[in-house]
PDB file of C-alpha atoms in Angstrom:
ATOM      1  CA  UNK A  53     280.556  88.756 144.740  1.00  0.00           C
ATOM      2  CA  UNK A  54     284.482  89.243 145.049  1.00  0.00           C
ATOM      3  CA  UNK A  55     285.421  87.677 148.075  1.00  0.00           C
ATOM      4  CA  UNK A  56     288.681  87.689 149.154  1.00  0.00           C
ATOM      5  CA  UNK A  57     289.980  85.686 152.100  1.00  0.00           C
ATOM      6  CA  UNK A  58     293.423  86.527 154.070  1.00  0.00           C
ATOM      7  CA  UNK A  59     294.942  83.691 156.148  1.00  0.00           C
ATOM      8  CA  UNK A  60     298.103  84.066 158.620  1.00  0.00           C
ATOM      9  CA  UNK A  61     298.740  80.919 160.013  1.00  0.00           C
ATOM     10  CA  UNK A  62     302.420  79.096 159.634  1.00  0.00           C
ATOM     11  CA  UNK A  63     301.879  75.814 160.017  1.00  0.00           C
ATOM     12  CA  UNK A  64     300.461  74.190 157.043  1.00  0.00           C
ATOM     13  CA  UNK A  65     296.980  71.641 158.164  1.00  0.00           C
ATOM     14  CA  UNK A  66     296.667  73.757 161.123  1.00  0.00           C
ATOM     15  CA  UNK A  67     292.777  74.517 162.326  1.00  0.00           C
ATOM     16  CA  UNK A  68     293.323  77.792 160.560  1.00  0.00           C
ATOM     17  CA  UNK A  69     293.954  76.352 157.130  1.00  0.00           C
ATOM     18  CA  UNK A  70     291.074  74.372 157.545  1.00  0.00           C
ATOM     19  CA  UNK A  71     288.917  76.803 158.331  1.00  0.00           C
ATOM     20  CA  UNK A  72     290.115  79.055 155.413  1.00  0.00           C
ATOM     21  CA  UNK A  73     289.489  76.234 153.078  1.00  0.00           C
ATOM     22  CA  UNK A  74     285.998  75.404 154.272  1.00  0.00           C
ATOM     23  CA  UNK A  75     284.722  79.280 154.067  1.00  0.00           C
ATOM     24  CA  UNK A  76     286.428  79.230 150.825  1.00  0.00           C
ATOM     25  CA  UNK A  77     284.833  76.053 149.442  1.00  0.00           C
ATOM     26  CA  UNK A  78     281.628  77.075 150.951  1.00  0.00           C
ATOM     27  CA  UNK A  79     281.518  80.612 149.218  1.00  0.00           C
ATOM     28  CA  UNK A  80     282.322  79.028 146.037  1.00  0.00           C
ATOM     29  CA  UNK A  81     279.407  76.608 145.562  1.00  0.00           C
ATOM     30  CA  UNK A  82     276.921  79.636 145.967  1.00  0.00           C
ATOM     31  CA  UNK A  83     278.823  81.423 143.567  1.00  0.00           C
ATOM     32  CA  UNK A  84     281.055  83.833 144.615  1.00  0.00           C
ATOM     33  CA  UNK A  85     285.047  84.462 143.509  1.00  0.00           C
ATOM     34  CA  UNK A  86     286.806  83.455 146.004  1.00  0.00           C
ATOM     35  CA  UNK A  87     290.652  84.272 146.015  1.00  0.00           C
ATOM     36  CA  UNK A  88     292.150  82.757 149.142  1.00  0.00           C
ATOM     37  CA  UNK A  89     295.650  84.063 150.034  1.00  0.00           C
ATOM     38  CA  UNK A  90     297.848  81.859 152.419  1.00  0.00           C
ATOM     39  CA  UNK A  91     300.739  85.020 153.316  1.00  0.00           C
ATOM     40  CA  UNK A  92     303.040  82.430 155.078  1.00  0.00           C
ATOM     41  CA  UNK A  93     303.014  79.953 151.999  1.00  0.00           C
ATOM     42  CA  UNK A  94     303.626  82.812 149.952  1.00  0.00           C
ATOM     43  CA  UNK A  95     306.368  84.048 152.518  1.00  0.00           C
ATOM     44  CA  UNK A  96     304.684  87.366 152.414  1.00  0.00           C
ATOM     45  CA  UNK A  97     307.519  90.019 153.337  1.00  0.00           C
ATOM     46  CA  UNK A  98     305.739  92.005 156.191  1.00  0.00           C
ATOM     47  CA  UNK A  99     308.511  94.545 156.782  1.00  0.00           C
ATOM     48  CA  UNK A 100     307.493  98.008 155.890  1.00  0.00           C
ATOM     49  CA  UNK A 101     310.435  99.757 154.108  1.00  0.00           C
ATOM     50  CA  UNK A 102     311.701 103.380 154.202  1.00  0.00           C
ATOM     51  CA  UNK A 103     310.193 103.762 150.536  1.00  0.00           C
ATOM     52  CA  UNK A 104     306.951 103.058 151.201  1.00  0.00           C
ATOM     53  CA  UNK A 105     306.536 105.335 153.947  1.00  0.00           C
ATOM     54  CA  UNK A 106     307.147 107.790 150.565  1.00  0.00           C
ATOM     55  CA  UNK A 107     304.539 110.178 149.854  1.00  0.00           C
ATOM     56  CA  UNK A 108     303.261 108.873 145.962  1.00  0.00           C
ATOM     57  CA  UNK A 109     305.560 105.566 146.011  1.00  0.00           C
ATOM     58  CA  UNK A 110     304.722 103.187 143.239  1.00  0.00           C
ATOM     59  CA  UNK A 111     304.017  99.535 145.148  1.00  0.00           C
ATOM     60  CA  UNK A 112     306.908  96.698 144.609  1.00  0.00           C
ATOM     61  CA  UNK A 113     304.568  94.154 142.338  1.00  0.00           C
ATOM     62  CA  UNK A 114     303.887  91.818 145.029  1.00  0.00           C
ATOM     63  CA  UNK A 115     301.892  94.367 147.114  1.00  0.00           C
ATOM     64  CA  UNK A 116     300.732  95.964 144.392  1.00  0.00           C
ATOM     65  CA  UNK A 117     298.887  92.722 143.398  1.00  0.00           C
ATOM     66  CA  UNK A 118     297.272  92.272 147.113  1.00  0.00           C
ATOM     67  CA  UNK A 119     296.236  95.849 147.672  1.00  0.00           C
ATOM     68  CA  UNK A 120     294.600  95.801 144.024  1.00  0.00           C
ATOM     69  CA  UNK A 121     293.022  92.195 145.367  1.00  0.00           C
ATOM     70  CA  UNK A 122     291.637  94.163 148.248  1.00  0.00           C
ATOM     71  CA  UNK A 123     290.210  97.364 146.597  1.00  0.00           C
ATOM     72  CA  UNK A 124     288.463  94.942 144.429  1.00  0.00           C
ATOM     73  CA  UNK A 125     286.879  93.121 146.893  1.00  0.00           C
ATOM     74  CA  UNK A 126     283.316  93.082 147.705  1.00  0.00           C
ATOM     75  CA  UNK A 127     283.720  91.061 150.998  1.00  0.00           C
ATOM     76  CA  UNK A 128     287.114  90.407 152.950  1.00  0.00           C
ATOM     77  CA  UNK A 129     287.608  86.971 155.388  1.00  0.00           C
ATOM     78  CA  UNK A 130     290.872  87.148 157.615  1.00  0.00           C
ATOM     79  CA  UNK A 131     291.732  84.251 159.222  1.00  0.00           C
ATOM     80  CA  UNK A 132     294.276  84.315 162.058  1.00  0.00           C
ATOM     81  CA  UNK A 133     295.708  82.877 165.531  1.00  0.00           C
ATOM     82  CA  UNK A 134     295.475  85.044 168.920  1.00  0.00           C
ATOM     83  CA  UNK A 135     299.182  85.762 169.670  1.00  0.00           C
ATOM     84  CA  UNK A 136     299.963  88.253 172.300  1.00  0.00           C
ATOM     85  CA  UNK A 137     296.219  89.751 171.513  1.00  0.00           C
ATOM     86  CA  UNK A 138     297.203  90.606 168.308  1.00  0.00           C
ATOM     87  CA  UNK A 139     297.511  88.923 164.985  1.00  0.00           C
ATOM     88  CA  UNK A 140     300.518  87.102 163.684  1.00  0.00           C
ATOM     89  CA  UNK A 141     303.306  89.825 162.477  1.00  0.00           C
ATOM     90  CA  UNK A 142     302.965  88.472 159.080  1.00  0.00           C
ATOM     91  CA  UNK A 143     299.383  89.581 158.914  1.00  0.00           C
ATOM     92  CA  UNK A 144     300.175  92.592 160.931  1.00  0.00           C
ATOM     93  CA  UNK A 145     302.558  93.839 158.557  1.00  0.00           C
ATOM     94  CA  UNK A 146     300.352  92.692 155.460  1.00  0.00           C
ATOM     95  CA  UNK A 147     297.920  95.698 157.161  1.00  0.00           C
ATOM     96  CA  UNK A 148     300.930  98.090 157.023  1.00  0.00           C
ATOM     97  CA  UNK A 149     302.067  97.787 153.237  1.00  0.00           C
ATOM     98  CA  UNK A 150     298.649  96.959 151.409  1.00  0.00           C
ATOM     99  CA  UNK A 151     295.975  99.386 153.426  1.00  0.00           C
ATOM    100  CA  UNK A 152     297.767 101.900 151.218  1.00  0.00           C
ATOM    101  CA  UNK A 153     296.837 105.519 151.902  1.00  0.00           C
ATOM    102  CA  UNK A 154     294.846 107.409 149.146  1.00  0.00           C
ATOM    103  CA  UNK A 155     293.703 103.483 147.779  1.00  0.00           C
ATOM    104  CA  UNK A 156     291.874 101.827 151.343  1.00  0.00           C
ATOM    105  CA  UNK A 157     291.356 104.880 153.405  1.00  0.00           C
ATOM    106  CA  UNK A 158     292.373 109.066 152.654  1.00  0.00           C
ATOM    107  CA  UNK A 159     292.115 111.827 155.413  1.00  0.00           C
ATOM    108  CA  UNK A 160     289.718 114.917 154.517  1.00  0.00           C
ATOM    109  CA  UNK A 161     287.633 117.456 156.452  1.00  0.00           C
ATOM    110  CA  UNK A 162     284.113 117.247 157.723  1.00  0.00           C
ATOM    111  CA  UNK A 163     282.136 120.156 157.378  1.00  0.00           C
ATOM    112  CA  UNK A 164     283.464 122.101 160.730  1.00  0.00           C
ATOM    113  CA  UNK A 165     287.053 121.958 159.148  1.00  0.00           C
ATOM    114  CA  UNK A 166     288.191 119.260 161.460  1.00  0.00           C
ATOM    115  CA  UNK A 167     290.223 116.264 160.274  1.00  0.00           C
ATOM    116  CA  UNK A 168     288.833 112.798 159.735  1.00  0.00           C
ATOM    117  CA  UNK A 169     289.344 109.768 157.901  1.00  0.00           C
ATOM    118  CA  UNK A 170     287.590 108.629 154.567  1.00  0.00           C
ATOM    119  CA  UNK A 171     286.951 105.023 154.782  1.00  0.00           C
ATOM    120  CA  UNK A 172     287.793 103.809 150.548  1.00  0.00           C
ATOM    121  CA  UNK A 173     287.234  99.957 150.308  1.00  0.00           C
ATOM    122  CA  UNK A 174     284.596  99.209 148.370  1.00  0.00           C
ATOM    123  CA  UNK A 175     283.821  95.749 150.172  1.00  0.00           C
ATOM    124  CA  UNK A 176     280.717  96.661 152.808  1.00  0.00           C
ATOM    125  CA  UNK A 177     281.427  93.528 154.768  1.00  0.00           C
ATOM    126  CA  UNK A 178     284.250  91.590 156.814  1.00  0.00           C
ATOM    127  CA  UNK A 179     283.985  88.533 158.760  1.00  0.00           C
ATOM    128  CA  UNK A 180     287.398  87.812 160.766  1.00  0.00           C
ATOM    129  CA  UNK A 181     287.922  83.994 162.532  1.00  0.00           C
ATOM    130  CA  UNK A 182     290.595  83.671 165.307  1.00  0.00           C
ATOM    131  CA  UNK A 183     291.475  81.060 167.437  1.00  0.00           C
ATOM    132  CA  UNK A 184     292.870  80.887 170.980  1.00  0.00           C
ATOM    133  CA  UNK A 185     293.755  78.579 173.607  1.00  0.00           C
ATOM    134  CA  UNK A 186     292.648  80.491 176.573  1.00  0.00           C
ATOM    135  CA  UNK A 187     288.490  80.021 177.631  1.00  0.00           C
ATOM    136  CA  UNK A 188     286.503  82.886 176.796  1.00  0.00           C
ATOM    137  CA  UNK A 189     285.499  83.742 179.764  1.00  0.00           C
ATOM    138  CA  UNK A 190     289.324  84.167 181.025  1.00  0.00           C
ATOM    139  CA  UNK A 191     289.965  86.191 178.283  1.00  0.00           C
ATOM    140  CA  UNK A 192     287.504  88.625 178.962  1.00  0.00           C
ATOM    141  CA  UNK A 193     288.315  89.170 182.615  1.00  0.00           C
ATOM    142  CA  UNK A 194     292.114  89.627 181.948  1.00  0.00           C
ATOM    143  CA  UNK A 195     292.433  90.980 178.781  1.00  0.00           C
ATOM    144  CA  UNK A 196     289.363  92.284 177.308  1.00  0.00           C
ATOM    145  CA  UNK A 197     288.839  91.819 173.857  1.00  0.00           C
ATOM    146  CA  UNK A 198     291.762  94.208 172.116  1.00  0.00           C
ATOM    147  CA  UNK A 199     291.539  91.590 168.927  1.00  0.00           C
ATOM    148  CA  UNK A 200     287.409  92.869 168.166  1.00  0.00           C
ATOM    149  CA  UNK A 201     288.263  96.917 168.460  1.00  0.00           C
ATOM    150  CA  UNK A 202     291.522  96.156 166.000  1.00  0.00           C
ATOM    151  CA  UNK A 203     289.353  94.587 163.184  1.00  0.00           C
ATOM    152  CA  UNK A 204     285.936  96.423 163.901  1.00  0.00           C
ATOM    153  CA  UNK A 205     287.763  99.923 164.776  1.00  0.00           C
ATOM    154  CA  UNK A 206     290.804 100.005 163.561  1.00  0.00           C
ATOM    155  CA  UNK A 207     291.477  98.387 160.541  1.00  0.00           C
ATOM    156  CA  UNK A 208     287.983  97.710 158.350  1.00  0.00           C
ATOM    157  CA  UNK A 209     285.983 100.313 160.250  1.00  0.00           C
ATOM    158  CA  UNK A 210     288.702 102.927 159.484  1.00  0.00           C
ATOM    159  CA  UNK A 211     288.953 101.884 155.515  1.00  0.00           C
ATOM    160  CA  UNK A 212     285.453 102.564 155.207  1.00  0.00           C
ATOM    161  CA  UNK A 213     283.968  98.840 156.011  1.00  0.00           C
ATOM    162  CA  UNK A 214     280.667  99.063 157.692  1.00  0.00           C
ATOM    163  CA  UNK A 215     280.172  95.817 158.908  1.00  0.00           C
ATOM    164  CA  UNK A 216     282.312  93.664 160.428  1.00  0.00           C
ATOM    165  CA  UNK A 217     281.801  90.208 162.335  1.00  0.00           C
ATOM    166  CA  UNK A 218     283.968  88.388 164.095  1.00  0.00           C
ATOM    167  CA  UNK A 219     283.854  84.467 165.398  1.00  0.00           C
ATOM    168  CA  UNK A 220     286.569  83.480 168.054  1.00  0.00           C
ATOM    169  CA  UNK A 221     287.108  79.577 168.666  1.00  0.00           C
ATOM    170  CA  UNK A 222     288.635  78.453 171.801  1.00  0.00           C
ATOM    171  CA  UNK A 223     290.399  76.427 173.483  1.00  0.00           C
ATOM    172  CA  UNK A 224     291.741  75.360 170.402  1.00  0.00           C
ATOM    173  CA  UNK A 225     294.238  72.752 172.038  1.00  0.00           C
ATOM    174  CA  UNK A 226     292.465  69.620 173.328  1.00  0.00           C
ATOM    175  CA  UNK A 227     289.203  70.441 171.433  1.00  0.00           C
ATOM    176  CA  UNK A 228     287.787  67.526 170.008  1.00  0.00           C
ATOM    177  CA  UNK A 229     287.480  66.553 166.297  1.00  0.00           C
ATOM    178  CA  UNK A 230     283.640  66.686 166.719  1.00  0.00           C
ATOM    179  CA  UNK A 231     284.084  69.718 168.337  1.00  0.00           C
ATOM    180  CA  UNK A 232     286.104  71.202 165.138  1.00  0.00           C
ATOM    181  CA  UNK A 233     283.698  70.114 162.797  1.00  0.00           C
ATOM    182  CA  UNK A 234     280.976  72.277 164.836  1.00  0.00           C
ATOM    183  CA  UNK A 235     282.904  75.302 164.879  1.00  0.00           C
ATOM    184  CA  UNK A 236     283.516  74.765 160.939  1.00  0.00           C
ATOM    185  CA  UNK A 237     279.885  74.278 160.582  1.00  0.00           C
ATOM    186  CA  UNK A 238     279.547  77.257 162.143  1.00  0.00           C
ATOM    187  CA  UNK A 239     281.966  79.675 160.552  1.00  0.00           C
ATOM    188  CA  UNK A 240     280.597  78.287 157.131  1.00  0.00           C
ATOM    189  CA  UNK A 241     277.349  79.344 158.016  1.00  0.00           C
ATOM    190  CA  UNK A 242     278.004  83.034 159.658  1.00  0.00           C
ATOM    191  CA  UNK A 243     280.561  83.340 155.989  1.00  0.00           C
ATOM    192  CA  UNK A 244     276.919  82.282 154.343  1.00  0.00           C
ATOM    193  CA  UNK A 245     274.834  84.259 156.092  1.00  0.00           C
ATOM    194  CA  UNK A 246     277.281  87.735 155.735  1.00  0.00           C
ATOM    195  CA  UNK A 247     277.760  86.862 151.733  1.00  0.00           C
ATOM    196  CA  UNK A 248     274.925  84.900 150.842  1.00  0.00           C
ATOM    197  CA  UNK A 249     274.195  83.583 147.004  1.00  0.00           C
ATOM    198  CA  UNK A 250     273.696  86.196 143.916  1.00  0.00           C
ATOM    199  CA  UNK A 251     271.500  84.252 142.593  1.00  0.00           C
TER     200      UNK A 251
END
């Protein structure tokens, strides 16, 4: 499988990276293509400009190359911090320039007439790791869990991605290093377990 793994985190060594790395390394010795992209190493540009809100404009190279990387993915991994209850805005705006319409998702009509949205990604699974710093349980009370309904809803359920998991790790700051190597253990696994071996 073609499995393509998104990372938004700018500090470089953060838990983020290492996780990336580890589901990346992981996927690899089972035999997948792996393609990790780090957007803050490659200073990703997230701002959406007035020409590609043009209907039938031709994508600058750059995001040209990551929305072909996506439609030719068979799995997608996103890995990104909680800020605000949203993802970083470099990852944010890597949504808004490479989810292209007409390539990831196009709208049509069901058979009443009525307008809806035509999931196009090819990939049939997603498996997105955050981290936070506030307990679970907190987060839940006062905020819900806007983060799940973005990914599951809004972004890979809407291009067409039927299933999507999603691991949170928290609190981040002051967890332990055995405590990090669990939660890689972990995300390695669930990565496993969502794209398991060809072979």
């Amino acid at each position: 499988m073609n499995i393509l793994i998104v990372l938004a985190h700018p500090r470089l060594g953060s838990f983020n990276h290492g996780i990336a790395q580890r589901i990346a390394s992981e996927l690899a010795a089972v035999g997948h293509t792996v393609t990790l992209r780090d957007l803050c190493a490659e200073r990703f540009d997230p701002n959406f400009t007035e020409d590609e809100l043009q209907r039938g404009n031709v994508a600058p190279p750059l995001i040209r190359e990551h929305a072909d990387a996506v439609l030719a993915a068979d799995g997608i991994v996103v890995v990104h911090p909680n800020w605000w209850g949203q993802p970083p805005a470099v990852l944010k705006g890597w949504l808004d320039r490479v989810l292209r319409p007409g390539e990831a998702y196009r709208f049509g009509t069901n058979d009443r007439g009525e307008g809806v949205v035509i999931g196009q990604l090819k990939a049939r699974a997603a498996l997105v790791v955050t981290t936070s710093n506030t307990p679970r349980e907190a987060e839940l009370e006062r905020y819900g869990d806007p983060l799940d309904n973005l990914w599951k809803r809004c972004v890979w359920g809407f291009c067409g991605i039927d299933k999507v998991e999603r691991i949170n790790f928290e609190p981040v700051i002051g967890s332990s290093d055995d405590c990090r190597s669990a939660w890689l253990t972990q995300c390695a696994r669930q990565a496993l377990a969502l794209f398991p071996s060809a072979e």
